[in-house]
Every structure is written in C-alpha cells, then in structure tokens.
Short mmCIF file of C-alpha atoms and ligand atoms in Angstrom, two decimals:
data_model
loop_
_atom_site.label_atom_id
_atom_site.label_comp_id
_atom_site.label_asym_id
_atom_site.label_seq_id
_atom_site.Cartn_x
_atom_site.Cartn_y
_atom_site.Cartn_z
CA MET A 1 41.59 64.53 -8.94
CA PHE A 2 43.85 61.95 -10.48
CA GLU A 3 47.33 63.30 -11.15
CA PHE A 4 48.96 61.21 -13.71
CA ARG A 5 52.25 63.06 -13.44
CA LYS A 6 52.53 62.13 -9.80
CA HIS A 7 52.17 58.50 -10.78
CA VAL A 8 54.98 58.82 -13.29
CA GLN A 9 57.21 60.49 -10.72
CA LYS A 10 56.43 57.91 -8.10
CA GLN A 11 56.51 54.79 -10.16
CA GLY A 12 58.34 55.07 -13.35
CA LYS A 13 61.97 55.85 -13.65
CA GLY A 14 62.28 54.28 -17.08
CA ALA A 15 59.44 53.09 -19.22
CA ALA A 16 56.30 55.21 -19.53
CA PRO A 17 53.35 53.72 -17.59
CA GLY A 18 50.56 52.03 -19.55
CA PRO A 19 46.86 52.83 -19.05
CA SER A 20 46.27 49.72 -16.90
CA SER A 21 48.87 50.62 -14.29
CA ALA A 22 47.62 54.24 -14.42
CA PHE A 23 44.08 52.94 -13.83
CA VAL A 24 45.04 50.89 -10.79
CA PHE A 25 47.12 53.80 -9.51
CA PHE A 26 44.04 56.00 -9.60
CA LEU A 27 42.07 53.42 -7.68
CA ILE A 28 44.86 52.98 -5.11
CA GLU A 29 45.08 56.73 -4.51
CA HIS A 30 41.34 56.97 -4.12
CA ALA A 31 41.25 54.02 -1.75
CA LYS A 32 44.01 55.58 0.36
CA GLU A 33 41.88 58.72 0.78
CA THR A 34 38.97 56.54 1.85
CA PHE A 35 40.58 53.79 3.94
CA GLY A 36 44.05 55.16 4.81
CA SER A 37 47.34 54.01 3.31
CA VAL A 38 48.11 51.23 5.82
CA ARG A 39 44.81 49.54 5.23
CA VAL A 40 45.15 49.90 1.42
CA ARG A 41 48.56 48.26 1.56
CA ASP A 42 47.00 45.31 3.38
CA ILE A 43 44.12 45.17 0.89
CA LEU A 44 46.58 44.99 -2.01
CA ARG A 45 48.80 42.38 -0.34
CA THR A 46 45.78 40.21 0.46
CA ALA A 47 44.44 40.56 -3.09
CA LEU A 48 47.78 39.70 -4.62
CA THR A 49 48.47 36.69 -2.42
CA SER A 50 44.96 35.27 -2.63
CA TRP A 51 45.06 35.43 -6.42
CA GLY A 52 48.49 33.85 -6.37
CA THR A 53 50.24 36.46 -8.51
CA LYS A 54 53.96 37.11 -8.15
CA THR A 55 54.46 40.78 -7.46
CA PRO A 56 57.53 42.97 -7.05
CA TYR A 57 57.18 45.34 -4.08
CA LEU A 58 58.70 48.79 -3.50
CA SER A 59 60.48 49.79 -0.28
CA ASP A 60 57.26 51.40 1.11
CA GLY A 61 55.51 48.01 0.94
CA TYR A 62 53.41 48.95 -2.10
CA PRO A 63 53.52 46.92 -5.29
CA ASP A 64 55.82 48.25 -8.02
CA LEU A 65 53.06 49.01 -10.54
CA GLU A 66 55.47 49.49 -13.46
CA ARG A 67 56.68 45.93 -13.14
CA CYS A 68 53.33 44.27 -12.39
CA ASN A 69 51.87 42.00 -15.02
CA ASN A 70 48.21 42.10 -16.07
CA ASP A 71 47.22 39.34 -13.59
CA ALA A 72 48.59 41.32 -10.67
CA ILE A 73 46.90 44.52 -11.90
CA ALA A 74 43.59 42.67 -12.29
CA SER A 75 43.92 41.18 -8.77
CA MET A 76 44.49 44.62 -7.27
CA ILE A 77 41.50 46.09 -9.15
CA ILE A 78 39.28 43.25 -7.86
CA GLY A 79 40.63 43.66 -4.30
CA ILE A 80 39.93 47.41 -4.24
CA ALA A 81 36.55 47.02 -5.99
CA ASN A 82 35.45 44.42 -3.43
CA GLU A 83 36.50 46.59 -0.52
CA LEU A 84 34.79 49.73 -1.91
CA THR A 85 31.62 47.80 -2.72
CA ARG A 86 31.52 46.20 0.74
CA ALA A 87 31.90 49.63 2.37
CA PHE A 88 29.78 51.89 0.09
CA GLY A 89 27.88 49.71 -2.41
CA ALA A 90 28.29 48.81 -6.09
CA THR A 91 27.08 52.18 -7.44
CA PHE A 92 29.81 54.01 -5.54
CA THR A 93 32.47 51.67 -6.95
CA GLU A 94 31.04 52.08 -10.46
CA ASN A 95 31.40 55.88 -10.07
CA ILE A 96 35.03 55.57 -9.04
CA PHE A 97 35.70 53.35 -12.05
CA GLU A 98 34.01 55.93 -14.32
CA ARG A 99 36.14 58.73 -12.89
CA ALA A 100 39.32 56.69 -13.37
CA ILE A 101 38.42 56.01 -17.01
CA GLY A 102 37.69 59.73 -17.51
CA ALA A 103 41.08 60.63 -16.08
CA LEU A 104 42.83 58.10 -18.30
CA GLN A 105 41.21 59.49 -21.41
CA VAL A 106 43.07 62.78 -20.85
CA LYS A 107 46.39 61.03 -21.41
CA PHE A 108 45.65 57.99 -23.49
CA ALA A 109 43.80 57.37 -26.73
CA GLU A 110 40.31 56.03 -26.08
CA GLY A 111 40.98 52.94 -28.19
CA GLN A 112 44.04 52.07 -26.11
CA VAL A 113 42.16 52.59 -22.83
CA MET A 114 39.30 50.40 -23.98
CA ALA A 115 41.57 47.69 -25.34
CA GLU A 116 43.91 47.47 -22.32
CA VAL A 117 41.83 48.50 -19.32
CA MET A 118 38.37 47.12 -20.00
CA PRO A 119 39.44 43.43 -19.87
CA LEU A 120 40.81 44.07 -16.37
CA VAL A 121 37.57 45.59 -15.00
CA PRO A 122 35.65 42.95 -13.00
CA ALA A 123 32.34 41.66 -14.34
CA GLY A 124 29.39 43.78 -13.31
CA PHE A 125 31.28 47.08 -13.57
CA LEU A 126 31.44 49.47 -16.55
CA GLU A 127 29.34 46.99 -18.50
CA GLU A 128 27.93 49.67 -20.79
CA ARG A 129 31.40 50.85 -21.75
CA LYS A 130 32.54 47.27 -22.30
CA ILE A 131 29.71 46.75 -24.78
CA ARG A 132 30.42 50.04 -26.54
CA THR A 133 33.96 48.91 -27.27
CA LEU A 134 32.75 45.83 -29.06
CA SER A 135 32.56 45.68 -32.86
CA LYS A 136 29.27 44.70 -34.55
CA GLU A 137 30.52 41.12 -35.02
CA GLU A 138 31.73 40.86 -31.47
CA LEU A 139 28.43 42.23 -30.24
CA GLU A 140 26.50 39.71 -32.30
CA ARG A 141 28.76 36.97 -31.01
CA LYS A 142 28.15 38.12 -27.44
CA VAL A 143 24.39 38.20 -27.98
CA GLU A 144 24.50 34.72 -29.45
CA GLU A 145 26.62 33.56 -26.54
CA LYS A 146 24.09 35.03 -24.10
CA ILE A 147 21.23 33.41 -25.99
CA ARG A 148 23.06 30.09 -25.88
CA GLU A 149 23.69 30.51 -22.16
CA LEU A 150 20.03 31.38 -21.61
CA ARG A 151 18.94 28.39 -23.67
CA ALA A 152 21.21 26.10 -21.66
CA VAL A 153 19.82 27.52 -18.42
CA ASN A 154 16.33 27.15 -19.80
CA GLU A 155 16.94 23.55 -20.80
CA LEU A 156 18.37 22.82 -17.38
CA LEU A 157 15.34 24.42 -15.77
CA GLU A 158 12.99 22.47 -17.99
CA GLU A 159 14.81 19.27 -17.13
CA LYS A 160 14.50 20.07 -13.43
CA VAL A 161 10.82 20.95 -13.81
CA GLN A 162 10.21 17.68 -15.62
CA GLU A 163 12.09 15.77 -12.95
CA ARG A 164 10.06 17.42 -10.18
CA THR A 165 6.84 16.88 -12.13
CA SER A 166 7.50 13.20 -12.56
CA GLU A 167 8.48 12.94 -8.87
CA LEU A 168 5.23 14.67 -7.94
CA LYS A 169 3.28 12.39 -10.26
CA GLN A 170 4.90 9.37 -8.63
CA MET A 171 4.11 10.75 -5.19
CA LEU A 172 0.52 11.44 -6.19
CA ALA A 173 0.18 7.95 -7.60
CA ALA A 174 1.65 6.48 -4.40
CA ASN A 175 -0.71 8.63 -2.33
CA GLU A 176 -3.66 7.58 -4.35
CA LYS A 177 -2.66 3.95 -3.95
CA ALA A 178 -2.24 4.45 -0.19
CA ALA A 179 -5.63 6.14 -0.03
CA GLN A 180 -7.24 3.28 -1.94
CA LEU A 181 -5.54 0.79 0.35
CA LEU A 182 -6.76 2.71 3.38
CA VAL A 183 -10.30 2.75 2.10
CA ARG A 184 -10.11 -0.98 1.43
CA ARG A 185 -8.58 -1.63 4.90
CA ASP A 186 -11.25 0.53 6.45
CA PHE A 187 -13.92 -1.44 4.64
CA GLU A 188 -12.33 -4.75 5.67
CA LEU A 189 -12.00 -3.57 9.28
CA THR A 190 -15.63 -2.47 9.37
CA ARG A 191 -16.66 -5.87 8.04
CA ALA A 192 -14.39 -7.67 10.50
CA ASN A 193 -15.77 -5.48 13.25
CA ASP A 194 -19.33 -6.33 12.30
CA ARG A 195 -18.46 -10.01 12.22
CA LEU A 196 -16.79 -9.74 15.63
CA ARG A 197 -19.78 -7.88 17.06
CA LYS A 198 -22.09 -10.60 15.80
CA LEU A 199 -19.77 -13.29 17.19
CA ASP A 200 -19.67 -11.43 20.47
CA GLU A 201 -23.44 -11.36 20.56
CA VAL A 202 -23.58 -15.08 19.85
CA LYS A 203 -20.96 -15.75 22.54
CA SER A 204 -22.79 -13.52 24.98
CA ASN A 205 -26.07 -15.29 24.33
CA PHE A 206 -24.33 -18.63 24.64
CA ILE A 207 -22.77 -17.71 28.01
CA SER A 208 -26.07 -16.34 29.22
CA VAL A 209 -28.01 -19.47 28.23
CA VAL A 210 -25.35 -21.88 29.59
CA ALA A 211 -24.97 -19.95 32.84
CA HIS A 212 -28.71 -19.75 33.38
CA GLN A 213 -29.11 -23.43 32.58
CA LEU A 214 -26.30 -24.26 35.01
CA ARG A 215 -27.67 -22.15 37.82
CA THR A 216 -30.77 -24.24 38.47
CA PRO A 217 -29.04 -27.67 38.70
CA LEU A 218 -26.22 -26.14 40.76
CA SER A 219 -28.76 -24.73 43.22
CA GLY A 220 -30.42 -28.14 43.27
CA ILE A 221 -27.10 -29.81 44.09
CA LYS A 222 -26.44 -27.25 46.82
CA TRP A 223 -29.85 -27.89 48.35
CA THR A 224 -29.40 -31.68 48.26
CA LEU A 225 -25.87 -31.51 49.70
CA ASN A 226 -27.21 -29.30 52.48
CA LEU A 227 -29.85 -31.86 53.34
CA LEU A 228 -27.26 -34.62 53.43
CA LEU A 229 -24.78 -32.60 55.50
CA ASN A 230 -27.49 -31.61 58.00
CA GLY A 231 -28.27 -35.30 58.53
CA ASP A 232 -31.83 -34.81 57.31
CA LEU A 233 -31.51 -37.92 55.13
CA GLY A 234 -29.81 -40.13 57.70
CA VAL A 235 -26.71 -40.10 59.88
CA LEU A 236 -23.40 -39.86 57.99
CA THR A 237 -19.98 -41.10 58.95
CA THR A 238 -17.26 -38.49 59.46
CA GLU A 239 -15.54 -39.62 56.27
CA GLN A 240 -18.78 -39.29 54.29
CA LYS A 241 -19.31 -35.81 55.75
CA THR A 242 -15.77 -34.74 54.80
CA PHE A 243 -16.26 -35.78 51.17
CA LEU A 244 -19.70 -34.26 50.98
CA PHE A 245 -18.37 -31.01 52.38
CA LYS A 246 -15.70 -30.93 49.66
CA ALA A 247 -18.42 -31.45 47.07
CA TYR A 248 -20.45 -28.67 48.71
CA GLU A 249 -17.45 -26.27 48.49
CA SER A 250 -16.74 -27.15 44.86
CA ASN A 251 -20.39 -26.63 44.02
CA ASP A 252 -20.28 -23.25 45.73
CA ARG A 253 -17.25 -22.24 43.68
CA MET A 254 -19.07 -23.31 40.54
CA ILE A 255 -22.09 -21.20 41.55
CA SER A 256 -19.89 -18.18 42.15
CA LEU A 257 -18.14 -18.68 38.79
CA VAL A 258 -21.47 -18.93 36.98
CA ASN A 259 -22.66 -15.78 38.80
CA ASP A 260 -19.49 -13.91 37.79
CA MET A 261 -19.94 -14.97 34.15
CA LEU A 262 -23.53 -13.82 34.18
CA GLY A 263 -22.55 -10.54 35.89
CA ALA A 264 -19.79 -9.76 33.37
CA ASP A 265 -22.11 -10.64 30.51
CA ARG A 266 -24.82 -8.34 31.86
CA ILE A 267 -22.32 -5.48 32.16
CA GLU A 268 -21.14 -5.92 28.58
CA SER A 269 -24.58 -6.18 27.11
CA GLY A 270 -25.80 -3.24 29.22
CA LYS A 271 -28.40 -5.47 30.84
CA MET A 272 -27.24 -4.94 34.43
CA ARG A 273 -30.30 -3.49 36.14
CA TYR A 274 -30.04 -1.42 39.31
CA SER A 275 -32.60 -0.59 41.92
CA PHE A 276 -31.28 2.08 44.28
CA GLN A 277 -32.45 2.54 47.84
CA PRO A 278 -30.92 3.88 51.06
CA ILE A 279 -28.95 1.08 52.72
CA GLN A 280 -26.67 0.77 55.71
CA LEU A 281 -23.30 -0.64 54.62
CA LEU A 282 -22.51 -1.98 58.09
CA ASP A 283 -25.42 -4.40 57.81
CA VAL A 284 -24.17 -5.62 54.44
CA ILE A 285 -20.64 -6.07 55.79
CA ASP A 286 -21.88 -7.99 58.86
CA ASN A 287 -23.93 -10.22 56.63
CA VAL A 288 -21.06 -11.02 54.25
CA LEU A 289 -18.62 -11.56 57.11
CA TYR A 290 -21.01 -13.99 58.76
CA GLU A 291 -21.13 -16.01 55.55
CA LEU A 292 -17.38 -16.01 55.06
CA LEU A 293 -16.59 -16.87 58.67
CA PRO A 294 -16.28 -20.65 58.03
CA GLN A 295 -13.73 -20.02 55.24
CA ALA A 296 -11.81 -17.56 57.41
CA ASN A 297 -11.84 -19.98 60.34
CA ALA A 298 -10.56 -22.79 58.15
CA ARG A 299 -7.54 -20.60 57.33
CA SER A 300 -7.12 -19.32 60.92
CA LEU A 301 -7.63 -15.73 59.75
CA THR A 302 -8.56 -12.83 61.97
CA ILE A 303 -11.07 -10.43 60.43
CA SER A 304 -11.68 -7.25 62.35
CA PHE A 305 -13.61 -4.08 61.79
CA GLY A 306 -11.19 -1.35 62.95
CA ASP A 307 -13.04 1.72 64.16
CA ARG A 308 -16.58 0.68 63.52
CA PRO A 309 -18.45 3.97 63.33
CA SER A 310 -21.78 4.11 65.12
CA ASP A 311 -23.19 6.88 62.97
CA LEU A 312 -22.21 5.80 59.47
CA PRO A 313 -24.67 7.45 57.07
CA LYS A 314 -26.59 5.32 54.59
CA VAL A 315 -25.79 5.20 50.89
CA ASP A 316 -28.18 5.05 47.94
CA ALA A 317 -27.31 1.68 46.47
CA ASP A 318 -28.58 -1.52 44.96
CA PRO A 319 -28.39 -3.93 47.94
CA GLU A 320 -27.72 -7.01 45.84
CA ARG A 321 -24.94 -5.38 43.82
CA ILE A 322 -23.27 -3.79 46.86
CA ARG A 323 -23.39 -7.13 48.59
CA ALA A 324 -21.59 -8.62 45.58
CA VAL A 325 -18.89 -5.93 45.94
CA PHE A 326 -18.18 -6.79 49.60
CA GLN A 327 -18.48 -10.51 48.89
CA ASN A 328 -15.87 -10.28 46.14
CA LEU A 329 -13.39 -8.04 47.96
CA ILE A 330 -13.55 -9.81 51.33
CA GLU A 331 -13.54 -13.23 49.69
CA ASN A 332 -10.41 -12.19 47.74
CA ALA A 333 -8.79 -10.97 50.97
CA VAL A 334 -9.50 -14.39 52.51
CA LYS A 335 -8.44 -16.29 49.40
CA TYR A 336 -5.14 -14.47 48.89
CA SER A 337 -4.14 -14.38 52.60
CA ARG A 338 -1.66 -16.75 54.14
CA ASN A 339 -2.90 -19.01 56.94
CA GLY A 340 -3.11 -17.07 60.21
CA GLY A 341 -3.23 -13.69 58.45
CA THR A 342 -5.25 -10.62 59.43
CA ILE A 343 -7.94 -8.79 57.49
CA LEU A 344 -8.93 -5.32 58.56
CA ILE A 345 -12.10 -3.59 57.41
CA GLY A 346 -12.73 0.13 57.73
CA ALA A 347 -15.59 2.47 56.83
CA ARG A 348 -15.87 6.17 57.50
CA LYS A 349 -17.49 9.32 56.27
CA GLU A 350 -15.30 11.54 54.15
CA PRO A 351 -15.74 15.20 53.20
CA HIS A 352 -17.79 16.02 50.07
CA GLY A 353 -20.59 13.58 50.94
CA MET A 354 -18.69 10.34 50.33
CA LEU A 355 -18.15 7.16 52.35
CA LEU A 356 -14.73 5.52 52.20
CA VAL A 357 -14.47 1.78 52.68
CA SER A 358 -11.17 -0.08 53.00
CA ILE A 359 -10.41 -3.80 53.03
CA LYS A 360 -6.84 -4.59 54.00
CA ASP A 361 -5.09 -7.95 54.07
CA ASP A 362 -1.51 -9.04 54.65
CA GLY A 363 -1.50 -11.77 52.01
CA ILE A 364 0.43 -12.42 48.78
CA GLY A 365 -0.07 -8.90 47.34
CA ILE A 366 -0.04 -7.92 43.66
CA PRO A 367 3.19 -7.63 41.62
CA LYS A 368 3.88 -3.99 40.70
CA GLU A 369 4.12 -4.50 36.92
CA GLN A 370 0.74 -6.30 36.80
CA GLN A 371 -1.20 -3.82 38.91
CA LYS A 372 -2.40 -1.84 35.89
CA ASN A 373 -4.31 -4.90 34.63
CA ILE A 374 -6.01 -5.87 37.82
CA PHE A 375 -9.49 -4.57 36.93
CA ASN A 376 -9.40 -6.11 33.42
CA ARG A 377 -11.73 -8.96 32.53
CA PHE A 378 -10.25 -12.43 33.16
CA PHE A 379 -6.95 -10.98 34.45
CA ARG A 380 -5.27 -12.96 37.21
CA ALA A 381 -1.85 -11.97 38.55
CA SER A 382 0.96 -14.50 38.13
CA ASN A 383 1.42 -14.99 41.90
CA ALA A 384 -2.33 -15.70 42.29
CA VAL A 385 -2.20 -18.31 39.53
CA LYS A 386 0.94 -19.83 41.08
CA ALA A 387 -0.71 -20.03 44.51
CA GLU A 388 -3.23 -22.38 42.82
CA THR A 389 -6.21 -20.48 44.13
CA ASP A 390 -9.43 -20.80 42.13
CA GLY A 391 -10.63 -17.74 40.30
CA SER A 392 -12.07 -16.42 37.08
CA GLY A 393 -10.50 -12.95 37.00
CA LEU A 394 -14.00 -11.49 36.63
CA GLY A 395 -14.69 -10.38 40.22
CA LEU A 396 -12.80 -7.07 40.26
CA TYR A 397 -14.04 -6.19 36.77
CA ILE A 398 -17.62 -6.52 38.04
CA VAL A 399 -16.84 -4.75 41.34
CA LYS A 400 -15.33 -1.73 39.58
CA ASN A 401 -18.31 -1.52 37.27
CA ILE A 402 -20.78 -1.62 40.13
CA ILE A 403 -18.91 1.00 42.20
CA GLU A 404 -18.64 3.37 39.25
CA ARG A 405 -22.31 2.85 38.43
CA HIS A 406 -23.03 4.06 41.98
CA GLY A 407 -20.96 7.23 41.39
CA GLY A 408 -17.97 5.96 43.40
CA LYS A 409 -14.32 5.10 42.72
CA ILE A 410 -12.18 2.09 43.49
CA TRP A 411 -8.39 1.73 43.80
CA PHE A 412 -5.80 -0.21 45.76
CA GLN A 413 -2.31 -0.13 47.23
CA SER A 414 -0.12 -3.16 47.22
CA ALA A 415 3.37 -4.58 47.09
CA GLU A 416 4.02 -8.17 46.13
CA GLY A 417 4.20 -10.37 49.23
CA ASP A 418 2.99 -7.54 51.41
CA GLY A 419 -0.81 -7.66 51.14
CA VAL A 420 -3.32 -5.41 49.43
CA THR A 421 -5.59 -2.64 50.62
CA PHE A 422 -8.61 -2.01 48.43
CA TYR A 423 -10.40 1.32 48.83
CA PHE A 424 -13.68 2.42 47.39
CA THR A 425 -16.00 5.36 47.83
CA LEU A 426 -19.78 5.65 47.56
CA PRO A 427 -21.89 8.79 47.76
CA VAL A 428 -23.85 9.29 50.99
CA SER A 429 -27.62 8.95 50.57
CA LYS A 430 -29.41 12.20 49.81
CA GLN A 431 -32.41 10.99 51.84
CA PRO A 432 -32.66 12.05 55.52
CA ALA A 433 -30.79 9.70 57.87
CA SER A 434 -33.01 7.49 60.00
CA ASN A 435 -31.02 4.36 60.53
CA ILE A 436 -28.09 4.56 62.90
CA ALA A 437 -25.56 1.73 62.66
CA SER A 438 -25.49 -1.02 65.24
CA GLU A 439 -22.69 -1.11 67.85
CA GLY A 440 -19.81 -3.62 68.08
CA SER A 441 -16.17 -3.77 67.08
CA THR A 442 -14.83 -7.22 66.15
CA VAL A 443 -17.07 -8.89 63.66
CA GLY A 444 -15.31 -12.08 62.87
CA ASN A 445 -12.53 -13.65 64.83
CA ALA A 446 -11.21 -16.96 63.76
CA GLY A 447 -8.49 -19.12 65.04
P1 ADP B 1 -10.17 -13.92 40.89
O1 ADP B 1 -11.38 -14.71 40.66
O2 ADP B 1 -8.99 -14.41 40.19
O3 ADP B 1 -9.92 -13.65 42.33
P2 ADP B 1 -10.70 -11.10 40.70
O4 ADP B 1 -11.18 -10.33 39.53
O5 ADP B 1 -11.46 -11.05 41.94
O6 ADP B 1 -10.48 -12.55 40.15
O7 ADP B 1 -9.22 -10.62 40.97
C1 ADP B 1 -8.36 -10.47 39.89
C2 ADP B 1 -6.93 -10.71 40.33
O8 ADP B 1 -6.53 -9.68 41.24
C3 ADP B 1 -6.74 -11.97 41.12
O9 ADP B 1 -6.59 -13.10 40.29
C4 ADP B 1 -5.48 -11.66 41.89
O10 ADP B 1 -4.34 -11.82 41.05
C5 ADP B 1 -5.62 -10.19 42.19
N1 ADP B 1 -6.18 -9.94 43.52
C6 ADP B 1 -7.44 -9.53 43.83
N2 ADP B 1 -7.59 -9.37 45.13
C7 ADP B 1 -6.40 -9.68 45.71
C8 ADP B 1 -5.90 -9.71 47.05
N3 ADP B 1 -6.66 -9.38 48.10
N4 ADP B 1 -4.60 -10.10 47.24
C9 ADP B 1 -3.81 -10.41 46.19
N5 ADP B 1 -4.24 -10.42 44.91
C10 ADP B 1 -5.50 -10.06 44.66
#
C-alpha cells in the first residue's frame, strides 16, 4: 500500500510534495516491487533522457521528485506505464494507475488531484476519470472536437476512396480498350491467316503445276542427251562430248530440284502417298551407290560399306521414298566432301526391333550454331553456300519427313570442317524374314 509519509520523509525536506510527485512516487515504488530497484532506476533515466527533460538526481541515482518539473514527472509516468504495459498488459497498468489515484485521494482534495495529475496521465489510461473531471462545456467541446476529427478522417477516407475508384475506373477503361484491341487484332490475324492460307494454296498449286510441266521436257532432254552421248545419233568429238556431258549434269540437277520441290509440296499439302512393303535396305543402298559412282569417281572419293551385315532384316517401307532418303543423304555426303575424301556407310540391327543406318563423311561439316536449322525447309548452312555447291535446302526436310512417316528417327553429329555422320532408324518388318542380304563388303571404290 502506498505510504505517503514515507515519500515525504524520503523526498521532501522543505516544501510539501504535490499530488503529481506523490503519484509518480507511488508508481516508482510499485515498479520497484515488480522489476527491482536497479532496473527501475534505469527505466527512469532512459525515460528522462529520451524525453529530453533536465532532471536533478539524488545521491542514490533516483530523480529528486520534489524538484522535478511537470515535464520530467510526465516522462517518468510514461516510462513506467510503457514498461508495465509491455510486461503485463494495459489493463494491469490501468489498475496500478487507479490504485495510485485512490491513494492520493486520502491526502489530497479530489479537485486538486484531478486538476494536477490527470493531465500527466498518458492517453489511453484513466480515460473515464479524465472525462468525469470535465465541465459540461469542456465535455461538449471535446465531443465537438472528436466529431471534427472524425469528420476530417471521414473526408480523408472519402477522398482516398474516390481516388481509388477513379484509378480503378481508369484501369477498367484501359483494360476494356486493351480487350477491344485484342479482339480486333485477333480478327485481323485470323483474316491475315486466311489470306496467307489461300496464298499458300495458290503458291502450292503453282509449284505443283510448274514442276509437273517441267518434269516432262526435262525427261525429254535427258533422253535426247543420252542418245547423243551414247553415239546413237552419230560419232561425237571429245569436245562435243564434254559439253554435252555438262548439259546432261545440269539437266540432272534441274530434275532433282524439280523432284525436291514436288516432294516438299506433297508433304505440305498432305498429298505424299505411301505404299509400304517389306524391302531389303542393302539392295536399295547398292542401287543408289551404283548410280552415284560416277560422281564419286569424279571427286576421287572412296565409298565403303563398313561391316556389311549378311542377315540384315527387312523393313516395311515405301521403296521409292526410302530410295529418295539414301539418294539424298549419300548425294549430300558426296557433294559436301573434299576431293579424295572417304564416305562410310553402316547398317545394323538394334534392340527394340529397329535398324540403324549411318552415313559418315569427312567433308566440310556443319557449323555448330546452324545445326538446329538443318532440317528446315530451304535451309542451307553458310559453309555449304560458300563452297558454291548446288542445292535447294529441301532434301533433308523431305528425308526427315519420310523417315518419321516410317516410324523412325533421324539425327546427326558434326563439327565444322570435320565431316558429318547422319543416323536414322527404321522399324524392322513385322512380316517373317525370307530375304537374306547379299554378301560383299566394299560397294563403291573410286580413285
Ligand atoms: P541441299 O540441297 O542444300 O544439299 P539439304 O536439305 O539436302 O539441301 O541439306 C541442307 C543443308 O544441310 C545443306 O545445304 C548443307 O548446309 C547441310 N548438309 C547436309 N548434308 C551435309 C553433309 N553431308 N555435309 C555438310 N553439310 C551438309
């Protein structure tokens, strides 16, 4: 229980203590019981320095309450209230305040306590008492003040709400505009797409008609040149033969270009027809190699069939299309080899019912950064273009399509200047094997 006399003995030697210093004394004593006197001294010092009040101290390190001004007293009350609230909650602190006021009322007139102590009690504590001390006018003034405060807050809120609403409206309008734009773009894109599809159809038809129309005269030219070169139409001089042979080669290139264009067009329009039957790949390879032998010889290339397996199973394939695959890949190997190079062909049975074919050359290779494009339509690597070899960039596109249509895969390994190895797989025929491959190891040897 608060002992006011003790406070007088401790603090005051002269003037009688006022209710505010008695109030803080009560709080200090209570805090000492709770936190211990050393801690309370620190709490008071911190409160007094952080509020910047000048305070006289006693020899025991405690503030001299008798000589403290109201600011210092208020700082100490806040410091203790904060500490009590942090440790035990606001209700506990409120109770301590109530008890202190009760103790003061024993010694001081209520009016004096209310007038001197209440202004020092921090906001949020003893609020009911504070209101009770107010006169009717003061109370009305306070209520008006509160109403004004509330109105100001309300206005601020309304302003903020309006701001947010107009922001939202703007966002909605922008969204709506974006949505409209998107719809319009979508519409335009669909129309452009339709136009492109129609154009593509026209182009496709055009290529198809032109290529077909070209095929017949080109075959005619080939046939005539053959007659001339064979001497069927009279003996030719060596010079005449040389020029005719050049014409024959150019014509052949033209035929292969026209075939590639027709092939790519058929793939795109879905008109590529397949007729599958069990075939022996070794026969196809032999056939293609035989045809390419003159070209390989002209370049002094060696083409060999590594470990030619004698029991290679058949595959279910379209003979014409698979022939085109070998024709393209081996022709490329010849075309992109350096004179005197070597081409190695391999074929073997793999696990899981697949055949693996490889075609390896030691030619110009494919630059790393362009390898991802190699199966794209019309793509030709920069080193191939620079080497001034003829080509349409359609061959590998067609080859990949054919292999995949057969249920196989195609890929390659290469480094620029270091040749290419193309690999592809084809599923082994499901029909019982009857045809065993013919024997032999080196198929073509030029030089
Ligand atoms: P192209 O008619 O140009 O040979 P392809 O579609 O057959 O067209 O090949 C596409 C490109 O792939 C070629 O232009 C070339 O850059 C590259 N390429 C294909 N095969 C080889 C190879 N054996 N060696 C080096 N580059 C090759």
